[in-house]
Amino acid sequence: MTGHMTPEEFRRYGHEVVDWVADHMGRVESLPVRSQVAPGDVRAALPASAPEQGEPIADVLADLDRIVVPGLTHWQHPGFFGYFPANTSGPSVLGDLVSSALGVQGMSWVTSPACTELEQHVMDWFVELLGLPESFTHGSTGGGVVQDSSSGANLVALLAALHRATGGRTVRSGVEPGAMTVYVSAQTHSSMEKAARIAGLGSDAVRVVPVDGDLAMRPEELARRIDSDVARGFTPVMVCATSGTTSTGAFDPLDALGPICRDRGVWLHVDAAWAGVSAVAPELRPLQAGVEWADSYTTDAHKWLLTGFDATLFWTADRAALTGALAILPEYLRNAATDSGTVVDYRDWQIELGRRFRALKLWFVVRWYGAEGLREHVRGAVALAQELAGWVGADDRFDVVAPHPLSLVCLKPRWARGVDADVATMTLLERLNDGGEVFLTHTSISGEVVLRVALGAPATQRRHVERLWTLLREAHDWLANDFAEAAATAEAAAAEARAARAAAAAEAQAAQEVEAAPEAEPADPVEFSTVPKAVEAERDEETSAVE
């Protein structure tokens, strides 16, 4: 098994691998959703050293089943309701296979023109598909690019905002310590604070704006904090608004935040990592009313839109600020097309220099499903979530605890008085996840632990949601009964202890009374017979008669 794999060998073994993948897709529902291995199990099953000689593909596939699959948490399982979906699909896998086979490094237009221009075109398609502003198209002042993650997209948005806010000074002299500010809410993804650290601003530059009862950023508080910072000499750089927060799916009011940012010259970035793709369904677009105010916008096709990780869609309305922050051209990258200024070199739109042909799998997905297929997928998940929320709301054992306009439902079990609700809810969660049929995660709302149910996996059907609901109720009842029995046992023990204490107290009281009583005077001796008087009288009569 040495030497390069020939095209003929690739064809033969490729069929075996595709068969393995298809078989796995077909049987994933029978596997436990969450991996059941212990830390270190996977490494313990692997040889200490790399193989000296090549091995057959059949052996590799056997070890996939023996070592790798047991160590997987199956994100494509129909019972996966944790985090957010990380969808893939057959067309996406095939597109990724082609991309891997081509081995394109698409850092510049000249390194593969199709890699760049197909990506530009697909990103322009999605501007229309999602109802985004025309300024995000490549024919305008902006454009779109496929990033590796929304975390990376948040960082490049911040760098572009810094470039614009300082007139490019940050590129030349870096960030002035303690001079600039970024605005988020308590519900904003943690990657925004990480971006501030990486960009050199530091965590102290991040201002947390309060949220309202629906966990959305309060516009009046944002305006007040920006104005206060300006009055104190700070330079506000960026506001990160969220459309569909990770924790609860909350939506910040873009239509109110946009004018505040425009009037104060602050870059508005919209992080719509999970929820943004829902806008393929026109009836769901009002959730993001005001998106036209955004200077940049990100959403993940790899979460809910049937495309394998990594496929973050990122747009900006000001590509000059983006490339101004990121472009650098050493001599070895110079070429006539770049010098002409007529092409896009995507290396200037991202942190990394190199880049894969990510747009190919996205293209496969759009071509296979079509716009209507994408809408149907999103609408199906939303409908299932609304049905689940209806069941929860009608059951006196649970509460729905946050708005749920899309496919995320946050619910809180009710527990009897005296039960530690957070501990009980986490116990329920672990019981469900340990069972292997479903996988959920949790979050905290108003300081209380709640359960998150995120729908959207392509394999998830109504029967899987019904099964989840059954498991939730069964686990709640089992725990509630267990808590009730424990409470009854504790109460019985407490009653017994109280009775014992009462008896001991009574005994002690009696002893004290005896000790406190006065001693009686000695009585005169009294002679008495142990024989009853009636018997003595009879004996006297009998004696007289004999005499």
Coordinates of C-alpha atoms in Angstrom, one line a residue:
M1 CA 0.0 0.0 0.0
T2 CA 2.6 2.5 -1.0
G3 CA 2.8 5.2 -3.7
H4 CA 0.1 7.5 -5.0
M5 CA -3.5 6.4 -5.4
T6 CA -4.2 6.1 -9.1
P7 CA -7.5 7.4 -10.6
E8 CA -8.6 3.8 -11.0
E9 CA -7.8 3.0 -7.3
F10 CA -9.6 6.2 -6.3
R11 CA -12.7 5.2 -8.2
R12 CA -12.8 1.7 -6.6
Y13 CA -12.0 2.9 -3.0
G14 CA -14.1 6.0 -3.5
H15 CA -17.1 3.9 -4.1
E16 CA -16.4 2.0 -0.9
V17 CA -16.1 5.3 1.1
V18 CA -19.3 6.7 -0.4
D19 CA -21.1 3.4 0.4
W20 CA -19.8 3.8 4.0
V21 CA -21.1 7.4 4.2
A22 CA -24.5 6.4 2.8
D23 CA -24.7 3.5 5.2
H24 CA -23.8 5.8 8.1
M25 CA -26.5 8.3 7.1
G26 CA -29.0 5.5 7.0
R27 CA -28.2 4.1 10.4
V28 CA -27.3 7.3 12.4
E29 CA -30.7 7.3 14.1
S30 CA -29.9 3.9 15.7
L31 CA -26.8 5.3 17.4
P32 CA -26.7 7.2 20.7
V33 CA -26.8 10.9 20.0
R34 CA -24.1 11.9 22.5
S35 CA -20.8 10.0 22.5
Q36 CA -20.6 7.6 25.5
V37 CA -16.8 7.2 25.6
A38 CA -14.8 8.4 28.6
P39 CA -11.9 10.9 28.2
G40 CA -8.9 9.2 26.7
D41 CA -10.8 6.2 25.2
V42 CA -10.2 7.2 21.6
R43 CA -6.5 7.8 22.0
A44 CA -6.1 4.5 23.9
A45 CA -7.5 2.7 20.9
L46 CA -5.0 4.2 18.5
P47 CA -1.5 2.9 18.0
A48 CA 1.3 4.8 19.7
S49 CA 3.2 5.4 16.5
A50 CA 2.2 6.1 12.9
P51 CA 2.1 3.0 10.6
E52 CA 5.5 2.4 8.9
Q53 CA 3.8 0.8 5.9
G54 CA 0.6 1.9 4.1
E55 CA -2.6 0.1 5.0
P56 CA -5.7 -1.0 3.0
I57 CA -8.6 1.4 2.9
A58 CA -10.7 -1.5 4.2
D59 CA -8.7 -1.4 7.5
V60 CA -9.2 2.3 7.7
L61 CA -13.0 2.0 7.3
A62 CA -13.0 -0.8 9.9
D63 CA -11.3 1.5 12.4
L64 CA -13.8 4.2 11.5
D65 CA -16.5 1.9 12.9
R66 CA -14.4 0.6 15.8
I67 CA -12.7 3.8 17.0
V68 CA -14.1 6.9 15.5
V69 CA -17.9 6.5 15.3
P70 CA -18.2 5.5 19.1
G71 CA -16.3 8.7 19.8
L72 CA -18.7 11.0 17.9
T73 CA -21.6 13.1 19.1
H74 CA -23.9 12.8 16.1
W75 CA -24.9 16.3 14.9
Q76 CA -26.9 14.8 12.0
H77 CA -29.0 12.6 14.3
P78 CA -32.7 13.3 14.2
G79 CA -32.7 13.5 18.0
F80 CA -30.0 16.2 18.1
F81 CA -31.6 19.3 19.6
G82 CA -28.5 20.9 21.2
Y83 CA -26.7 24.1 20.5
F84 CA -27.8 25.0 16.9
P85 CA -28.0 22.5 14.1
A86 CA -24.8 22.0 12.1
N87 CA -26.5 20.7 9.0
T88 CA -25.0 19.0 6.1
S89 CA -26.7 17.2 3.2
G90 CA -25.9 14.9 0.3
P91 CA -25.4 17.8 -2.1
S92 CA -23.1 19.6 0.3
V93 CA -21.0 16.5 0.9
L94 CA -20.6 16.0 -2.9
G95 CA -19.7 19.6 -3.4
D96 CA -17.1 19.3 -0.7
L97 CA -15.7 16.2 -2.3
V98 CA -15.3 18.0 -5.6
S99 CA -13.7 20.9 -3.8
S100 CA -11.3 18.6 -2.0
A101 CA -10.4 16.8 -5.2
L102 CA -9.7 20.1 -7.1
G103 CA -7.4 21.2 -4.2
V104 CA -7.8 24.9 -5.2
Q105 CA -6.1 27.6 -3.1
G106 CA -8.3 30.6 -3.9
M107 CA -6.3 33.4 -2.3
S108 CA -6.3 35.5 -5.4
W109 CA -8.4 35.7 -8.5
V110 CA -5.5 34.5 -10.7
T111 CA -5.0 31.4 -8.6
S112 CA -8.4 30.1 -9.8
P113 CA -10.7 32.6 -11.3
A114 CA -13.7 30.3 -11.0
C115 CA -13.1 30.0 -7.2
T116 CA -13.5 33.7 -6.8
E117 CA -16.2 34.5 -9.4
L118 CA -18.5 31.6 -8.5
E119 CA -18.3 32.8 -4.8
Q120 CA -19.1 36.4 -5.8
H121 CA -22.1 35.2 -7.8
V122 CA -23.5 32.8 -5.2
M123 CA -23.1 35.6 -2.5
D124 CA -25.0 38.0 -4.7
W125 CA -27.7 35.3 -5.2
F126 CA -28.1 35.1 -1.4
V127 CA -28.5 38.9 -1.1
E128 CA -31.7 38.4 -3.1
L129 CA -32.7 35.1 -1.4
L130 CA -32.4 36.7 2.0
G131 CA -33.9 40.1 1.2
L132 CA -30.6 41.9 2.1
P133 CA -29.8 45.5 0.9
E134 CA -28.5 46.0 -2.6
S135 CA -25.4 47.6 -1.1
F136 CA -24.2 44.1 -0.2
T137 CA -23.8 43.0 -3.8
H138 CA -20.5 43.1 -5.7
G139 CA -22.0 45.5 -8.2
S140 CA -22.4 48.1 -5.4
T141 CA -20.1 49.5 -2.7
G142 CA -19.9 46.3 -0.9
G143 CA -19.9 42.6 -1.5
G144 CA -20.0 39.2 0.1
V145 CA -17.5 36.5 1.0
V146 CA -17.6 33.0 2.5
Q147 CA -15.8 33.0 5.8
D148 CA -14.8 30.1 8.0
S149 CA -17.1 31.1 10.9
S150 CA -19.2 33.9 12.3
S151 CA -16.5 34.4 15.0
G152 CA -14.1 35.2 12.2
A153 CA -16.7 37.4 10.5
N154 CA -17.2 39.3 13.7
L155 CA -13.5 40.0 13.9
V156 CA -13.1 41.2 10.3
A157 CA -16.1 43.4 10.8
L158 CA -14.5 45.0 13.8
L159 CA -11.2 45.5 12.0
A160 CA -13.1 47.2 9.1
A161 CA -14.9 49.4 11.6
L162 CA -11.6 50.4 13.3
H163 CA -10.2 51.3 9.9
R164 CA -13.1 53.6 9.1
A165 CA -13.3 55.1 12.6
T166 CA -9.6 56.0 12.6
G167 CA -9.1 56.9 9.0
G168 CA -6.8 54.0 8.6
R169 CA -4.5 54.9 11.5
T170 CA -4.9 51.5 13.1
V171 CA -3.2 49.8 10.1
R172 CA -0.2 52.0 10.5
S173 CA 0.2 52.6 14.3
G174 CA -2.2 50.1 15.9
V175 CA -4.9 50.7 18.5
E176 CA -4.5 53.5 21.0
P177 CA -5.0 51.8 24.4
G178 CA -8.2 52.6 26.2
A179 CA -9.4 55.1 23.5
M180 CA -12.2 53.1 21.7
T181 CA -15.4 51.3 22.6
V182 CA -17.5 48.5 21.2
Y183 CA -21.2 48.0 22.2
V184 CA -22.9 44.6 22.7
S185 CA -25.7 43.3 24.9
A186 CA -25.6 40.6 27.6
Q187 CA -27.0 38.2 25.0
T188 CA -24.3 38.9 22.3
H189 CA -22.1 36.0 21.4
S190 CA -18.8 35.7 23.3
S191 CA -16.9 35.8 20.0
M192 CA -17.4 39.6 20.0
E193 CA -15.5 40.1 23.2
K194 CA -12.8 37.7 21.8
A195 CA -12.6 39.8 18.7
A196 CA -12.1 42.9 20.8
R197 CA -9.2 41.2 22.5
I198 CA -7.6 40.0 19.3
A199 CA -8.0 43.4 17.7
G200 CA -6.1 45.0 20.6
L201 CA -9.0 46.8 22.2
G202 CA -9.2 44.6 25.2
S203 CA -12.2 43.5 27.1
D204 CA -12.5 46.8 28.9
A205 CA -13.5 48.4 25.7
V206 CA -16.6 46.3 25.4
R207 CA -19.8 48.1 26.8
V208 CA -22.7 45.8 27.7
V209 CA -26.0 47.5 26.9
P210 CA -29.1 46.3 29.0
V211 CA -31.8 44.3 27.4
D212 CA -35.6 44.4 27.7
G213 CA -38.0 41.7 28.8
D214 CA -37.6 39.9 25.5
L215 CA -33.8 39.9 26.0
A216 CA -33.4 42.5 23.1
M217 CA -30.9 45.4 23.3
R218 CA -32.6 48.6 24.5
P219 CA -32.1 51.4 21.9
E220 CA -32.4 54.2 24.4
E221 CA -29.7 52.6 26.6
L222 CA -27.4 52.2 23.6
A223 CA -27.8 55.9 22.7
R224 CA -27.2 57.0 26.2
R225 CA -24.0 54.9 26.6
I226 CA -22.6 56.0 23.3
D227 CA -23.2 59.7 24.1
S228 CA -21.8 59.3 27.6
D229 CA -18.6 57.7 26.2
V230 CA -18.2 60.4 23.6
A231 CA -18.5 63.1 26.3
R232 CA -15.8 61.3 28.2
G233 CA -13.4 61.3 25.2
F234 CA -13.9 57.8 23.9
T235 CA -14.3 56.9 20.2
P236 CA -17.2 54.5 19.6
V237 CA -16.2 52.1 16.9
M238 CA -18.9 49.5 16.5
V239 CA -22.3 48.2 17.7
C240 CA -22.9 44.5 17.4
A241 CA -26.6 43.8 17.1
T242 CA -27.8 40.2 17.2
S243 CA -30.6 38.6 15.1
G244 CA -31.3 35.4 16.9
T245 CA -29.1 35.2 20.0
T246 CA -27.4 31.9 20.8
S247 CA -28.9 31.7 24.2
T248 CA -32.5 32.3 23.6
G249 CA -33.0 33.4 19.9
A250 CA -33.7 37.0 20.8
F251 CA -33.7 39.7 18.1
D252 CA -32.3 43.2 18.6
P253 CA -34.4 45.9 17.0
L254 CA -32.3 46.8 14.0
D255 CA -34.8 49.4 12.8
A256 CA -34.3 51.4 16.0
L257 CA -30.6 50.7 16.4
G258 CA -29.7 51.7 12.8
P259 CA -30.5 55.4 13.0
I260 CA -28.7 55.7 16.3
C261 CA -25.5 54.3 14.7
R262 CA -25.9 56.4 11.6
D263 CA -26.4 59.7 13.5
R264 CA -23.3 59.0 15.6
G265 CA -21.1 57.6 12.9
V266 CA -20.8 54.1 14.5
W267 CA -20.4 50.9 12.4
L268 CA -23.5 48.6 12.8
H269 CA -22.6 45.0 12.5
V270 CA -25.4 42.4 12.6
D271 CA -24.5 38.9 13.9
A272 CA -27.3 36.7 12.5
A273 CA -25.2 33.5 12.6
W274 CA -28.1 31.1 13.3
A275 CA -31.3 33.0 12.4
G276 CA -30.2 35.0 9.3
V277 CA -30.8 32.2 6.9
S278 CA -34.5 32.1 8.0
A279 CA -35.0 35.1 5.8
V280 CA -35.2 32.8 2.7
A281 CA -38.9 32.6 3.8
P282 CA -40.2 36.1 3.1
E283 CA -42.8 35.9 6.0
L284 CA -39.9 35.7 8.5
R285 CA -38.0 38.7 7.3
P286 CA -39.9 41.2 9.6
L287 CA -37.9 39.7 12.4
Q288 CA -34.9 41.6 10.9
A289 CA -36.7 44.8 9.9
G290 CA -34.1 47.5 9.6
V291 CA -31.3 45.3 8.2
E292 CA -30.7 47.9 5.5
W293 CA -29.0 50.0 8.2
A294 CA -26.2 47.4 8.6
D295 CA -22.6 48.1 7.6
S296 CA -21.9 44.4 7.8
Y297 CA -23.9 41.2 8.3
T298 CA -23.1 37.6 8.9
T299 CA -25.1 34.4 8.9
D300 CA -24.1 30.7 8.7
A301 CA -25.3 28.4 6.0
H302 CA -23.6 25.6 8.0
K303 CA -26.1 26.0 10.8
W304 CA -29.6 25.8 9.3
L305 CA -29.2 25.8 5.6
L306 CA -28.1 22.3 4.7
T307 CA -24.4 23.1 4.0
G308 CA -21.6 21.5 5.9
F309 CA -19.2 23.4 8.1
D310 CA -17.6 25.8 7.3
A311 CA -19.8 28.1 5.3
T312 CA -20.3 31.5 6.9
L313 CA -21.9 34.1 4.7
F314 CA -20.5 37.6 5.3
W315 CA -21.4 40.9 3.6
T316 CA -20.3 44.4 4.0
A317 CA -21.7 47.6 2.4
D318 CA -18.2 49.2 2.6
R319 CA -15.7 46.9 1.0
A320 CA -13.1 49.7 1.0
A321 CA -13.0 49.7 4.8
L322 CA -12.7 45.9 4.8
T323 CA -9.9 45.6 2.3
G324 CA -8.3 48.7 3.7
A325 CA -8.0 46.9 7.1
L326 CA -6.8 43.6 5.7
A327 CA -5.0 44.1 2.3
I328 CA -1.3 43.6 2.2
L329 CA 0.6 42.8 -1.1
P330 CA 4.1 41.3 -0.9
E331 CA 5.9 41.2 -4.2
Y332 CA 5.4 37.4 -4.7
L333 CA 1.6 37.9 -4.8
R334 CA 1.7 40.6 -7.4
N335 CA 0.1 39.9 -10.7
A336 CA -1.4 41.7 -13.7
A337 CA -5.0 41.0 -12.7
T338 CA -4.5 42.3 -9.2
D339 CA -2.6 45.4 -10.5
S340 CA -5.5 46.2 -12.9
G341 CA -7.9 46.7 -10.0
T342 CA -10.6 44.9 -11.9
V343 CA -10.8 41.7 -9.8
V344 CA -11.5 40.7 -6.3
D345 CA -8.7 39.0 -4.3
Y346 CA -10.5 37.3 -1.4
R347 CA -7.3 37.1 0.6
D348 CA -8.0 40.8 1.4
W349 CA -11.4 40.0 2.8
Q350 CA -10.3 37.6 5.5
I351 CA -7.8 36.9 8.2
E352 CA -6.0 34.1 6.5
L353 CA -4.1 34.3 3.2
G354 CA -5.2 30.9 1.9
R355 CA -8.7 29.7 1.3
R356 CA -10.6 26.7 0.2
F357 CA -13.2 26.6 -2.6
R358 CA -16.0 26.8 0.0
A359 CA -18.5 28.2 -2.4
L360 CA -18.7 25.0 -4.4
K361 CA -20.6 23.1 -1.8
L362 CA -23.0 26.0 -1.3
W363 CA -23.5 26.1 -5.1
F364 CA -24.3 22.4 -5.1
V365 CA -26.8 22.9 -2.3
V366 CA -28.6 25.8 -4.0
R367 CA -28.7 23.9 -7.3
W368 CA -30.1 20.7 -5.7
Y369 CA -32.7 22.2 -3.4
G370 CA -33.5 25.5 -5.2
A371 CA -34.9 28.5 -3.4
E372 CA -38.2 26.7 -2.7
G373 CA -36.4 23.7 -1.2
L374 CA -34.5 25.9 1.2
R375 CA -37.7 27.7 2.2
E376 CA -39.4 24.4 2.8
H377 CA -36.6 23.2 5.1
V378 CA -36.7 26.4 7.2
R379 CA -40.5 26.5 7.4
G380 CA -40.6 22.9 8.5
A381 CA -38.4 23.4 11.5
V382 CA -40.3 26.6 12.5
A383 CA -43.6 24.7 12.3
L384 CA -42.3 21.8 14.5
A385 CA -40.9 24.3 17.1
Q386 CA -44.3 26.1 17.3
E387 CA -46.1 22.8 17.8
L388 CA -43.6 21.8 20.6
A389 CA -44.1 25.2 22.2
G390 CA -47.8 24.7 22.1
W391 CA -47.5 21.3 23.9
V392 CA -45.2 22.9 26.5
G393 CA -47.5 25.8 27.1
A394 CA -50.5 23.6 27.7
D395 CA -48.7 21.4 30.3
D396 CA -48.7 22.4 33.9
R397 CA -45.3 20.7 34.4
F398 CA -43.4 23.1 32.1
D399 CA -43.2 26.8 31.1
V400 CA -42.1 28.4 27.8
V401 CA -39.8 31.1 29.0
A402 CA -38.7 33.2 25.9
P403 CA -40.2 34.3 22.6
H404 CA -39.9 31.6 20.0
P405 CA -40.6 33.0 16.5
L406 CA -38.2 30.5 14.8
S407 CA -37.0 27.0 15.6
L408 CA -35.6 27.4 19.1
V409 CA -37.8 26.8 22.2
C410 CA -36.6 27.5 25.7
L411 CA -38.5 25.8 28.4
K412 CA -38.3 25.5 32.2
P413 CA -39.6 22.5 34.2
R414 CA -41.8 23.3 37.2
W415 CA -40.7 21.7 40.5
A416 CA -42.4 21.4 43.9
R417 CA -41.7 23.9 46.6
G418 CA -38.5 23.1 48.4
V419 CA -36.8 21.5 45.4
D420 CA -33.6 23.3 44.1
A421 CA -35.0 24.0 40.6
D422 CA -31.6 24.5 38.9
V423 CA -30.2 21.2 40.3
A424 CA -33.4 19.4 39.3
T425 CA -33.4 20.8 35.8
M426 CA -29.8 19.9 35.2
T427 CA -30.5 16.4 36.6
L428 CA -33.4 16.1 34.1
L429 CA -31.1 17.3 31.3
E430 CA -28.4 14.8 32.1
R431 CA -30.9 12.0 32.4
L432 CA -32.2 12.7 28.9
N433 CA -28.7 13.1 27.4
D434 CA -27.5 9.9 29.1
G435 CA -30.4 8.0 27.5
G436 CA -29.0 8.3 24.0
E437 CA -32.2 9.1 22.1
V438 CA -31.9 12.9 22.3
F439 CA -29.4 15.6 23.1
L440 CA -30.3 19.0 24.6
T441 CA -28.3 21.9 26.0
H442 CA -29.2 24.5 28.6
T443 CA -28.9 28.3 29.2
S444 CA -29.7 30.7 32.0
I445 CA -32.5 33.3 31.9
S446 CA -32.9 35.7 34.7
G447 CA -30.5 33.6 36.8
E448 CA -32.5 30.4 36.3
V449 CA -31.4 27.3 34.4
V450 CA -33.7 26.5 31.4
L451 CA -33.6 23.9 28.6
R452 CA -33.0 24.8 25.0
V453 CA -34.5 22.7 22.2
A454 CA -33.0 23.7 18.8
L455 CA -34.7 22.1 15.8
G456 CA -33.5 22.1 12.2
A457 CA -31.6 18.9 11.5
P458 CA -32.6 17.6 8.1
A459 CA -33.5 14.1 9.5
T460 CA -35.7 15.4 12.3
Q461 CA -39.4 14.6 11.7
R462 CA -42.5 15.2 13.8
R463 CA -42.2 11.8 15.4
H464 CA -38.8 12.7 16.8
V465 CA -40.2 15.9 18.4
E466 CA -43.1 13.8 19.8
R467 CA -40.6 11.4 21.3
L468 CA -38.6 14.2 22.8
W469 CA -41.8 15.6 24.4
T470 CA -42.6 12.1 25.8
L471 CA -39.1 11.8 27.2
L472 CA -39.3 15.3 28.8
R473 CA -42.5 14.4 30.6
E474 CA -41.4 11.0 31.7
A475 CA -38.2 12.3 33.1
H476 CA -40.0 15.1 34.9
D477 CA -42.5 12.7 36.4
W478 CA -39.8 10.3 37.5
L479 CA -37.8 13.0 39.1
A480 CA -40.8 14.7 40.7
N481 CA -41.9 11.4 42.2
D482 CA -38.3 10.8 43.4
F483 CA -38.2 14.3 45.0
A484 CA -41.6 13.7 46.6
E485 CA -40.5 10.4 48.1
A486 CA -37.3 11.9 49.3
A487 CA -39.3 14.8 50.8
A488 CA -41.7 12.3 52.5
T489 CA -38.9 10.3 53.9
A490 CA -37.2 13.4 55.1
E491 CA -40.4 14.6 56.7
A492 CA -41.0 11.2 58.3
A493 CA -37.5 11.3 59.7
A494 CA -38.0 14.9 60.9
A495 CA -41.3 13.9 62.5
E496 CA -39.6 11.0 64.3
A497 CA -36.8 13.3 65.4
R498 CA -39.3 15.8 66.7
A499 CA -41.2 13.1 68.5
A500 CA -38.0 11.8 70.1
R501 CA -37.1 15.3 71.1
A502 CA -40.5 15.8 72.6
A503 CA -40.3 12.5 74.5
A504 CA -36.9 13.4 75.8
A505 CA -38.1 16.8 76.8
A506 CA -41.1 15.4 78.7
E507 CA -38.9 12.8 80.5
A508 CA -36.4 15.6 81.5
Q509 CA -39.3 17.7 82.7
A510 CA -40.7 14.9 84.8
A511 CA -37.3 14.3 86.3
Q512 CA -37.0 17.9 87.2
E513 CA -40.4 17.9 88.8
V514 CA -39.5 14.9 90.9
E515 CA -36.3 16.6 92.0
A516 CA -38.1 19.8 92.9
A517 CA -40.9 18.1 95.0
P518 CA -40.6 18.5 99.0
E519 CA -39.7 15.5 101.0
A520 CA -42.7 13.9 103.0
E521 CA -42.6 13.6 107.0
P522 CA -42.0 10.0 108.3
A523 CA -45.4 8.3 109.1
D524 CA -46.1 6.3 112.4
P525 CA -45.6 2.6 112.0
V526 CA -48.8 0.8 111.0
E527 CA -49.4 -2.8 111.8
F528 CA -51.3 -4.6 109.2
S529 CA -52.1 -8.2 108.2
T530 CA -51.6 -9.6 104.9
V531 CA -54.8 -11.6 105.4
P532 CA -58.0 -9.9 104.4
K533 CA -60.3 -9.0 107.3
A534 CA -63.2 -11.1 106.0
V535 CA -61.0 -14.2 106.1
E536 CA -59.8 -13.3 109.7
A537 CA -63.5 -13.0 110.9
E538 CA -64.3 -16.4 109.4
R539 CA -61.3 -17.9 111.2
D540 CA -62.4 -16.4 114.5
E541 CA -65.9 -17.9 114.2
E542 CA -64.5 -21.3 113.3
T543 CA -62.2 -21.2 116.3
S544 CA -65.1 -20.3 118.7
A545 CA -67.2 -23.2 117.3
V546 CA -64.5 -25.7 118.0
E547 CA -63.9 -24.5 121.4

